[in-house]
PDB file of C-alpha atoms in Angstrom:
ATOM      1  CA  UNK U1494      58.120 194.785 145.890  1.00 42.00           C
ATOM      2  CA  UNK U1495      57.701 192.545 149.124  1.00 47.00           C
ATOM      3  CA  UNK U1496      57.498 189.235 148.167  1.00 54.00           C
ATOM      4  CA  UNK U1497      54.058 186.533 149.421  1.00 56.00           C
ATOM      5  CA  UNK U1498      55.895 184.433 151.928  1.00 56.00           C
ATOM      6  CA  UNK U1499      54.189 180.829 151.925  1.00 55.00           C
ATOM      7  CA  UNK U1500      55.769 178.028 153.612  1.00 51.00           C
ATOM      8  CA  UNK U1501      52.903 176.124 154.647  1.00 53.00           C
ATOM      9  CA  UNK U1502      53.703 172.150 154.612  1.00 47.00           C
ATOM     10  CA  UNK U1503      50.240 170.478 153.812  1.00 51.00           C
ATOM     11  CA  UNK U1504      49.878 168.343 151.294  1.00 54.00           C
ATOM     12  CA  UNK U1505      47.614 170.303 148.509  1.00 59.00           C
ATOM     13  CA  UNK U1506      49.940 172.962 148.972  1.00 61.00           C
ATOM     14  CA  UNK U1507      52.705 171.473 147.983  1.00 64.00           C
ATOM     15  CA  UNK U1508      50.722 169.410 145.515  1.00 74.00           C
ATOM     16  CA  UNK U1509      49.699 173.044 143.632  1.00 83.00           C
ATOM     17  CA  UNK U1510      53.255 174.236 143.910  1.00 85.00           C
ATOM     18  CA  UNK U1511      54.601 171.936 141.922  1.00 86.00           C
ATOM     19  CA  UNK U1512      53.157 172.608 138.723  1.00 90.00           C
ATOM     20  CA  UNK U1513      53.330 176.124 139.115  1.00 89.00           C
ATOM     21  CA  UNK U1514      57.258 175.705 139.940  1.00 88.00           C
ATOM     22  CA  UNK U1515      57.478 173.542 136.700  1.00 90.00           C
ATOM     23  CA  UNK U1516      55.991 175.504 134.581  1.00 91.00           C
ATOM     24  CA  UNK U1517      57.113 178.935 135.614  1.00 90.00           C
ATOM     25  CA  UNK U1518      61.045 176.763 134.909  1.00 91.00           C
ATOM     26  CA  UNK U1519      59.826 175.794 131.736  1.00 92.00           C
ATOM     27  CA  UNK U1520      59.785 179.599 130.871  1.00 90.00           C
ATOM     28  CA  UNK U1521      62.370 180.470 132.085  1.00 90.00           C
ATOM     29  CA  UNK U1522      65.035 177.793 130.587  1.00 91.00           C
ATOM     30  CA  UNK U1523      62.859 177.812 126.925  1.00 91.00           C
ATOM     31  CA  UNK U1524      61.300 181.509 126.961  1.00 90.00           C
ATOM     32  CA  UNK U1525      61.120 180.950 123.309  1.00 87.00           C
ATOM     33  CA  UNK U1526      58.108 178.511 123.387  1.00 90.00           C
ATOM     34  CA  UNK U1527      56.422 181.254 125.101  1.00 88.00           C
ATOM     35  CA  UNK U1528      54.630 178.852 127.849  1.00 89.00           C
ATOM     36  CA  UNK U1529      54.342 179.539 131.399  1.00 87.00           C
ATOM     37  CA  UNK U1530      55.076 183.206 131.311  1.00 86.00           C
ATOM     38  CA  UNK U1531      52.423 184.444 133.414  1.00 87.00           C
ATOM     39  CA  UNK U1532      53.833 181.049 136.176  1.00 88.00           C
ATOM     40  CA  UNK U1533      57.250 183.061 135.983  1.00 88.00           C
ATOM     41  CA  UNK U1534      55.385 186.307 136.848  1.00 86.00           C
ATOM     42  CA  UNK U1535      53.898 184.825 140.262  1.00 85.00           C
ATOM     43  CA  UNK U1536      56.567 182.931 141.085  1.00 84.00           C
ATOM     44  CA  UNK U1537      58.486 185.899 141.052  1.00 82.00           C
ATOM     45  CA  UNK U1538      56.381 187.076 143.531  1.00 79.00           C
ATOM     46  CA  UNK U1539      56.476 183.842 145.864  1.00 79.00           C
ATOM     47  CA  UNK U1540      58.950 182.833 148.440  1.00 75.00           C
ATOM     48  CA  UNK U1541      58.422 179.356 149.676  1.00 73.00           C
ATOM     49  CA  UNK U1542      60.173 175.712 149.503  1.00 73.00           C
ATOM     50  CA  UNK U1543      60.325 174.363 145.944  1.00 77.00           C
ATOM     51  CA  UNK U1544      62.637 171.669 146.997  1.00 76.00           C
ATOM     52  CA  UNK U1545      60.618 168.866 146.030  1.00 72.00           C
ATOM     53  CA  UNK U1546      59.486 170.288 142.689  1.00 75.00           C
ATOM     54  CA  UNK U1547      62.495 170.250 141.723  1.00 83.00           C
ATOM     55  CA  UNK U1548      62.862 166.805 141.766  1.00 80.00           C
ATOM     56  CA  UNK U1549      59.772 167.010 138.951  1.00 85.00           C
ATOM     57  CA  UNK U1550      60.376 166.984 135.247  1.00 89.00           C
ATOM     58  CA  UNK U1551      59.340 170.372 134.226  1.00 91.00           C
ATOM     59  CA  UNK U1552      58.796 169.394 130.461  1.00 92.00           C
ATOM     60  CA  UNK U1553      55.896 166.816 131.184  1.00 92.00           C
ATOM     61  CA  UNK U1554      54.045 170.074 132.913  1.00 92.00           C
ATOM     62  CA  UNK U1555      54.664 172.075 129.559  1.00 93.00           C
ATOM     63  CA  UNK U1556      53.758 169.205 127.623  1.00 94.00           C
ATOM     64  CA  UNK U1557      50.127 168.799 129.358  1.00 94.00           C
ATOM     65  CA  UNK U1558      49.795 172.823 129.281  1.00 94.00           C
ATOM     66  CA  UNK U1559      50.628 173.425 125.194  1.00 94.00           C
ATOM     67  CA  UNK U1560      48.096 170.009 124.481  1.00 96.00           C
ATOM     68  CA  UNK U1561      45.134 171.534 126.594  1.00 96.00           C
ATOM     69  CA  UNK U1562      45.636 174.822 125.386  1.00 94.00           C
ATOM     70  CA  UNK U1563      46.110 173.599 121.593  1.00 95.00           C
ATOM     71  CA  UNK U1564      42.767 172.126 122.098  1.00 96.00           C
ATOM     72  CA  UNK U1565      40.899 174.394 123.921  1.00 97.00           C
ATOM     73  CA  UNK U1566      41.681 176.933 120.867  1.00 96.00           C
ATOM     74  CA  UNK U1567      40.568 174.161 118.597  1.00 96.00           C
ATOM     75  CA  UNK U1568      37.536 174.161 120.242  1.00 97.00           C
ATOM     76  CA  UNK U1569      37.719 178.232 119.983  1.00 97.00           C
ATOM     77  CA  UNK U1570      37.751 178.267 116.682  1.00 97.00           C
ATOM     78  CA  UNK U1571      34.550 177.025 115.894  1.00 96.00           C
ATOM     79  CA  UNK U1572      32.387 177.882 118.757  1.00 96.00           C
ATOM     80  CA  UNK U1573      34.108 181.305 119.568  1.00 96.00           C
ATOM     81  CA  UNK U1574      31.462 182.690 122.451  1.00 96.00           C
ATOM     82  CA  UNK U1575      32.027 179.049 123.783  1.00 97.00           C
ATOM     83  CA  UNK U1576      32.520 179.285 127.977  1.00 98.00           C
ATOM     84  CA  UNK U1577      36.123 178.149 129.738  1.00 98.00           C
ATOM     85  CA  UNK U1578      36.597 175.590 132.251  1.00 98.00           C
ATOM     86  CA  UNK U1579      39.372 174.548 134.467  1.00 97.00           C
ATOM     87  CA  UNK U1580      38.422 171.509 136.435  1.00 97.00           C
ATOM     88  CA  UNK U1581      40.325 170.803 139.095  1.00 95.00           C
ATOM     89  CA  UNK U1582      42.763 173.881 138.321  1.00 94.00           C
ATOM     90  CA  UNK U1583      44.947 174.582 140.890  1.00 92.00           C
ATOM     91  CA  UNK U1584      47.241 177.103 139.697  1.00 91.00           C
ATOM     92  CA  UNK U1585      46.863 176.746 136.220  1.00 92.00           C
ATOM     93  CA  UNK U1586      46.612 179.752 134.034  1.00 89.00           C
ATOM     94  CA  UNK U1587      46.318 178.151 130.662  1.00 88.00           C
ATOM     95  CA  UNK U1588      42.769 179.439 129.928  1.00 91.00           C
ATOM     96  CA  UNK U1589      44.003 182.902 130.278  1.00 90.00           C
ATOM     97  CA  UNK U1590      45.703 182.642 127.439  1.00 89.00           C
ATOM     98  CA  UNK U1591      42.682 181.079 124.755  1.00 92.00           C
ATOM     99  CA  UNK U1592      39.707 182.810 123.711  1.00 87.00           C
ATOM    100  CA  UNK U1593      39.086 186.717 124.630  1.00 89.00           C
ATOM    101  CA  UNK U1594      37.126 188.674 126.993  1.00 89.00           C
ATOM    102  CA  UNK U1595      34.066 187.517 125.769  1.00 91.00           C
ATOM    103  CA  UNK U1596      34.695 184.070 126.989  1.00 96.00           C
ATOM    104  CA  UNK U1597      33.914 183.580 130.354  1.00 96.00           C
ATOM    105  CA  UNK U1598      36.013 180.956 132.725  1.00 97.00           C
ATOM    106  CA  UNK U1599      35.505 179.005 135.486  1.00 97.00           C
ATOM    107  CA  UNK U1600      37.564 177.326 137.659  1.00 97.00           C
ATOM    108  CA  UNK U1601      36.430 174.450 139.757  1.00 97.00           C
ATOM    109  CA  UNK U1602      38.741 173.164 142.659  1.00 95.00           C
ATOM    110  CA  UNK U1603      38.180 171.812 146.256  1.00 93.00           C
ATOM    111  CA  UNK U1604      37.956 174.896 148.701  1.00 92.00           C
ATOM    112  CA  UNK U1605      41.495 174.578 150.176  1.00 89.00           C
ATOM    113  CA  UNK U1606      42.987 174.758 147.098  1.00 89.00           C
ATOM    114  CA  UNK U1607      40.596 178.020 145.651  1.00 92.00           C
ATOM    115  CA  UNK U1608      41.374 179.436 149.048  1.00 88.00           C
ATOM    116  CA  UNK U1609      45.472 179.533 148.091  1.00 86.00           C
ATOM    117  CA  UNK U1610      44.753 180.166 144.077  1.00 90.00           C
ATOM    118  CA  UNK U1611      42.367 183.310 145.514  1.00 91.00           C
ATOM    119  CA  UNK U1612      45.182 184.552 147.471  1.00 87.00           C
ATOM    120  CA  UNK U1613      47.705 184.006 144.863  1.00 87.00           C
ATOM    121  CA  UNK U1614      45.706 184.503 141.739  1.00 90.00           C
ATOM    122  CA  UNK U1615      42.958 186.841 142.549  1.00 93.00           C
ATOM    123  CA  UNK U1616      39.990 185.997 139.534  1.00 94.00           C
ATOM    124  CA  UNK U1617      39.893 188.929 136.823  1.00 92.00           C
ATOM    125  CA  UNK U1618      36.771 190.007 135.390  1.00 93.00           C
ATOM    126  CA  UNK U1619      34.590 187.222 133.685  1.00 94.00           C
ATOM    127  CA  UNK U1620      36.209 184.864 135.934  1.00 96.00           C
ATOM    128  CA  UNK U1621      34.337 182.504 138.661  1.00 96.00           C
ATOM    129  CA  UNK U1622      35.734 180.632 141.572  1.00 97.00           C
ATOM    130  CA  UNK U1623      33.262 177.204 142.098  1.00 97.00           C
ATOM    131  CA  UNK U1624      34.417 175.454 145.200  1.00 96.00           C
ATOM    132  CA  UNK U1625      33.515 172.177 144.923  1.00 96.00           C
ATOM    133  CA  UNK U1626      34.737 168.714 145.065  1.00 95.00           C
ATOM    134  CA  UNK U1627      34.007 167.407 141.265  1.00 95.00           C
ATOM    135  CA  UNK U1628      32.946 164.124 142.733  1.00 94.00           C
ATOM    136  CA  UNK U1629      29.919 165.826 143.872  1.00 93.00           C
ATOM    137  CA  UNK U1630      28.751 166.795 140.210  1.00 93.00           C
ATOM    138  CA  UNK U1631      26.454 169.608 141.710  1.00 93.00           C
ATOM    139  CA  UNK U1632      28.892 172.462 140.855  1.00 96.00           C
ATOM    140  CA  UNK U1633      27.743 171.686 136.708  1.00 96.00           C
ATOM    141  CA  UNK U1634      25.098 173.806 137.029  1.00 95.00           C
ATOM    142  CA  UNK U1635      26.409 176.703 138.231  1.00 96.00           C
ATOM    143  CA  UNK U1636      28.117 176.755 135.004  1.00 97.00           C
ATOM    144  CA  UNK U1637      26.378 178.942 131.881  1.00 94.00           C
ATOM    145  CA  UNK U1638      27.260 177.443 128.829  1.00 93.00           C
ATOM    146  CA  UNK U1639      24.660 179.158 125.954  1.00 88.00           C
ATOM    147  CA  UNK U1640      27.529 179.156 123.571  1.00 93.00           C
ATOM    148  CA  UNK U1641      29.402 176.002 123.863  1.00 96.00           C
ATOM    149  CA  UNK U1642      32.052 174.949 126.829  1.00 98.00           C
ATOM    150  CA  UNK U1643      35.204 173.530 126.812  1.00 98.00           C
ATOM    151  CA  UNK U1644      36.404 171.441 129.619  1.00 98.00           C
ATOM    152  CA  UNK U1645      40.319 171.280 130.434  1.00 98.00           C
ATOM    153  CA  UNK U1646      40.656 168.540 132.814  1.00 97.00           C
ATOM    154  CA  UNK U1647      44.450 168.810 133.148  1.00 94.00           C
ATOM    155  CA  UNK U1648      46.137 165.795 135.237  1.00 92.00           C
ATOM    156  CA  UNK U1649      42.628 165.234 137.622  1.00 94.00           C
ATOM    157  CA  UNK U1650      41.211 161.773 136.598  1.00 95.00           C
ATOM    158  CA  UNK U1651      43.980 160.109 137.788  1.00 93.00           C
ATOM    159  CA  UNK U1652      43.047 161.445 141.338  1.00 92.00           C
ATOM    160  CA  UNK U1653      39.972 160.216 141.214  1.00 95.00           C
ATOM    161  CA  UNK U1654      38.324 156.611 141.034  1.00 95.00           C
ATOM    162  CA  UNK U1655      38.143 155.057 137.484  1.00 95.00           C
ATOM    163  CA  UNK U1656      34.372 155.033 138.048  1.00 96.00           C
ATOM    164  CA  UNK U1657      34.140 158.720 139.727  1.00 97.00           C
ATOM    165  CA  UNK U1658      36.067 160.136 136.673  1.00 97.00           C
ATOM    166  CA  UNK U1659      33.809 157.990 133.993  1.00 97.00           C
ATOM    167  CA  UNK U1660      30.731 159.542 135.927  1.00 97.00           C
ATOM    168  CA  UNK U1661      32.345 162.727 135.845  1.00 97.00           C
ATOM    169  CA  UNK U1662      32.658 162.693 131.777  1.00 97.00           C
ATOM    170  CA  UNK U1663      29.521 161.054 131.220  1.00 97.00           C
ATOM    171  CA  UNK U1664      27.427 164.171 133.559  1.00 97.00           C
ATOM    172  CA  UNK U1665      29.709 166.643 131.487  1.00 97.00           C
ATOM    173  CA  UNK U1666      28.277 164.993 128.452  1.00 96.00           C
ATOM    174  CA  UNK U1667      24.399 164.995 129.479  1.00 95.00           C
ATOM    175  CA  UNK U1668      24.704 168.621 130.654  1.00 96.00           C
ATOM    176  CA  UNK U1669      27.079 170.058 127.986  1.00 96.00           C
ATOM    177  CA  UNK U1670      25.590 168.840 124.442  1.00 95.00           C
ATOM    178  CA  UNK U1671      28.248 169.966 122.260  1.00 95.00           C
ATOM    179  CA  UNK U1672      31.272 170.458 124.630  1.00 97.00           C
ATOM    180  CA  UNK U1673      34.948 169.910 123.679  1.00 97.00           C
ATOM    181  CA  UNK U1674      37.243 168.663 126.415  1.00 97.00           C
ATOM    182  CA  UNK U1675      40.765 167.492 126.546  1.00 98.00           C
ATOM    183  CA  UNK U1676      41.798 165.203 129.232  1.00 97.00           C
ATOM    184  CA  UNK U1677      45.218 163.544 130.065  1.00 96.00           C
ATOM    185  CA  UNK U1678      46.688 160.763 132.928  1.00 94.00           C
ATOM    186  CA  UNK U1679      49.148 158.053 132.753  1.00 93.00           C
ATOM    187  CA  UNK U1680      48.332 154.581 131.043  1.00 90.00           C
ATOM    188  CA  UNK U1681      49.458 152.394 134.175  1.00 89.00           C
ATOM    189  CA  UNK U1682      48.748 153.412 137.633  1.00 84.00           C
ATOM    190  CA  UNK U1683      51.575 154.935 139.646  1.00 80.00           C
ATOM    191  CA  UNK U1684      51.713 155.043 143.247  1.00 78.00           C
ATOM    192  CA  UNK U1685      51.009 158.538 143.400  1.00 79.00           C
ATOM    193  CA  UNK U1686      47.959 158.461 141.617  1.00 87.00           C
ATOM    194  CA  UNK U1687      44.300 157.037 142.911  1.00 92.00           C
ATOM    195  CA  UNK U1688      43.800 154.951 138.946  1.00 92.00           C
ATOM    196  CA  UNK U1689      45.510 155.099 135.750  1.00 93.00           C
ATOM    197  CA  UNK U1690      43.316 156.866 132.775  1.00 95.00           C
ATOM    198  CA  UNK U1691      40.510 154.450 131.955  1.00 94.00           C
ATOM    199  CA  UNK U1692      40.404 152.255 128.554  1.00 93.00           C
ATOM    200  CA  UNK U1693      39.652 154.439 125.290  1.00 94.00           C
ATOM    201  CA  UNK U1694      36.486 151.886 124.780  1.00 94.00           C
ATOM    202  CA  UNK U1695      34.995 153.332 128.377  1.00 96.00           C
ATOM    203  CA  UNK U1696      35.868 157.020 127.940  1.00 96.00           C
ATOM    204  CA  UNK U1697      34.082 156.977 124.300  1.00 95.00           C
ATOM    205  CA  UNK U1698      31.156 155.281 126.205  1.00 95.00           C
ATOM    206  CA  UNK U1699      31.098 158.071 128.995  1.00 96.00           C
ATOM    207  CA  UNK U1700      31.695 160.622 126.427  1.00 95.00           C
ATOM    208  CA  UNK U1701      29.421 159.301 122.990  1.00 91.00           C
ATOM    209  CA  UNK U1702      31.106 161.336 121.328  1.00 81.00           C
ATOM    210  CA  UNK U1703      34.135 162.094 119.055  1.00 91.00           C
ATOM    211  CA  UNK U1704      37.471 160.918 120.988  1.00 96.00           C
ATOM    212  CA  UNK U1705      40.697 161.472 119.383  1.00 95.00           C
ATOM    213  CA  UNK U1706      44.233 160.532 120.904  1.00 96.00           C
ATOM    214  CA  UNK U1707      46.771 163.763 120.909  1.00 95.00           C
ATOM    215  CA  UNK U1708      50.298 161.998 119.969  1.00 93.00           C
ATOM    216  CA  UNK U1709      52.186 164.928 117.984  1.00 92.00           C
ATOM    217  CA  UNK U1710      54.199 166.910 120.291  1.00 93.00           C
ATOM    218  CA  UNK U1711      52.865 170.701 120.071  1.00 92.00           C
ATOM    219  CA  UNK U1712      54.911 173.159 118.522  1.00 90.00           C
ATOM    220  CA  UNK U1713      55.518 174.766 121.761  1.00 89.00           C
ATOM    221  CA  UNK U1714      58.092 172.324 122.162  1.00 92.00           C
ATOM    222  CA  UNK U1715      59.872 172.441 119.259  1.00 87.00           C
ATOM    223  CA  UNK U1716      62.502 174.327 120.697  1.00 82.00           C
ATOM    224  CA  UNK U1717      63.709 171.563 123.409  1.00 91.00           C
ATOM    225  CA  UNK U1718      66.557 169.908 122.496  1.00 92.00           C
ATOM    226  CA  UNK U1719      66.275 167.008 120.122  1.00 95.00           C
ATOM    227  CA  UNK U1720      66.807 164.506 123.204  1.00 94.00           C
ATOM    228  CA  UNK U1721      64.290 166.306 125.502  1.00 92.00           C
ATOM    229  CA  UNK U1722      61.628 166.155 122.412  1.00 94.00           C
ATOM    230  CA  UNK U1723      62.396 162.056 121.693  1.00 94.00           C
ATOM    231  CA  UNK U1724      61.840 161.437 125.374  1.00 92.00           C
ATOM    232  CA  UNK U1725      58.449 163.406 125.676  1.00 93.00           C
ATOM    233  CA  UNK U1726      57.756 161.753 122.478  1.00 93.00           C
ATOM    234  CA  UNK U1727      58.249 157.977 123.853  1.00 92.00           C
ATOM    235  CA  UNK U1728      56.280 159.187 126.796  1.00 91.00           C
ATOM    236  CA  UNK U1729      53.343 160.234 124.454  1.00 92.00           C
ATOM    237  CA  UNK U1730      52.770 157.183 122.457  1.00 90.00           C
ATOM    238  CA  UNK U1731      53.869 154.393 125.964  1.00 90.00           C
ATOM    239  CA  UNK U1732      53.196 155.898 129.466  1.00 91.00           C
ATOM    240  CA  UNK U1733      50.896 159.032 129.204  1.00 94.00           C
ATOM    241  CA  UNK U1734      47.927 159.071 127.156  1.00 96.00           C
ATOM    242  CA  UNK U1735      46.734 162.819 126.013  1.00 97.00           C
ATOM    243  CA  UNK U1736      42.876 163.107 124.684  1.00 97.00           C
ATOM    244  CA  UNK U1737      40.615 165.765 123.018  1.00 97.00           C
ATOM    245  CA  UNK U1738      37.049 164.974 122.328  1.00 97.00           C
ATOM    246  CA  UNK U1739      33.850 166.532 121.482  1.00 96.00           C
ATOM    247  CA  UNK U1740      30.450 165.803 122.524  1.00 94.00           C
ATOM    248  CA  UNK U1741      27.968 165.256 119.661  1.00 84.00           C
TER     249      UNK U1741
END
């Protein structure tokens, strides 16, 4: 099978390729913690420069991936007809794997970045492409939600302003009575991101809702070696901060 050639250089290519790269490495070094399969499928199917992701830590990827998805089937559980969405989602293909056909998805991303994820990951059936910048808030109602939503807002509100991402959660709230979302960034700001994750006292304001921390590594991970799982661990409870809440 010829193989997608994709060497382009800008910078939300590269940015996307990362985490797919990471993940898809995950899989394929700890197959038994059954993450990033379908990652492993397409990169299978890629050839392109992965030099700089693998300067990355392919565990923190994982990591992010099992939480979301461990919520998002919380979520399931109780509101089983509930819709998906990916916000800001790249290449991410961790709602593919909670709920059931009866769920529909949506994925929300800037149009450069749908553009590559259409040619890479063409949607399935009950799946929508929104491009949109999230900033803009419009692309919320384009988004049917009659039996709940969950929002999986994996790694984006550290690229945005600690006010645009507080805005963001607090629309999500108005719109969305009842939503579950899980949410993640680092504690301190880095220089790679825009802001570090804002204060739990302002996210529970944006959100009014229940707010909970996520500090147990999932038991996806369980089969990493007991060093790898101590150092996610310390990175759990000092320099990333994990959430899951739900909107009353």
């Amino acid at each position: 099978m010829s193989k997608i050639e994709f060497f382009e250089t800008d910078g939300a290519a590269r940015t996307l390729l990362i985490p797919l790269w990471c993940r898809a490495e995950f899989a394929r070094r700890y197959p038994a913690s059954g993450l990033g399969a379908e990652d492993a499928r397409l990169l299978r199917s890629l050839r392109a420069d992965f030099s700089a992701a693998r300067l990355a830590d392919c565990r923190l990827y994982a990591l992010r991936e099992a939480l979301m998805l461990s919520a998002a089937r919380r979520y399931l559980a109780e509101r089983p007809g509930a819709s998906l969405v990916d916000l800001g989602c790249g290449l991410d293909t961790l709602l593919r794997s909670a709920g059931g056909e009866e769920n529909p998805r949506y994925y929300v991303d800037l149009p450069e970045a749908l553009s590559l994820r259409s040619r890479l990951l063409p949607p399935r059936e009950g799946e929508r492409y929104i491009a949109a910048d999230v900033r803009g808030l419009d692309f919320l109602r384009e988004i049917s939600a009659g039996d709940g939503a969950f929002f999986a807002l994996s790694g984006l509100l550290c690229h945005l302003e600690r006010e645009e991402g507080l805005r963001l959660l607090a629309e999500i709230r108005s719109a969305f009575p009842g939503a579950g979302l899980a949410f993640d960034g680092p504690a301190l700001r880095a220089r790679e991101y825009v802001s570090a994750l804002p204060p739990e006292r302002e996210l529970r304001a944006a959100l009014g809702g229940k707010i909970r921390r996520m500090t147990r590594l999932p038991a996806e991970l369980q089969s990493l070696p007991a060093a790898g799982r101590a150092r996610l661990a310390l990175l759990m409870r000092t320099t990333l901060r994990f959430y899951e809440a739900r909107i009353d």
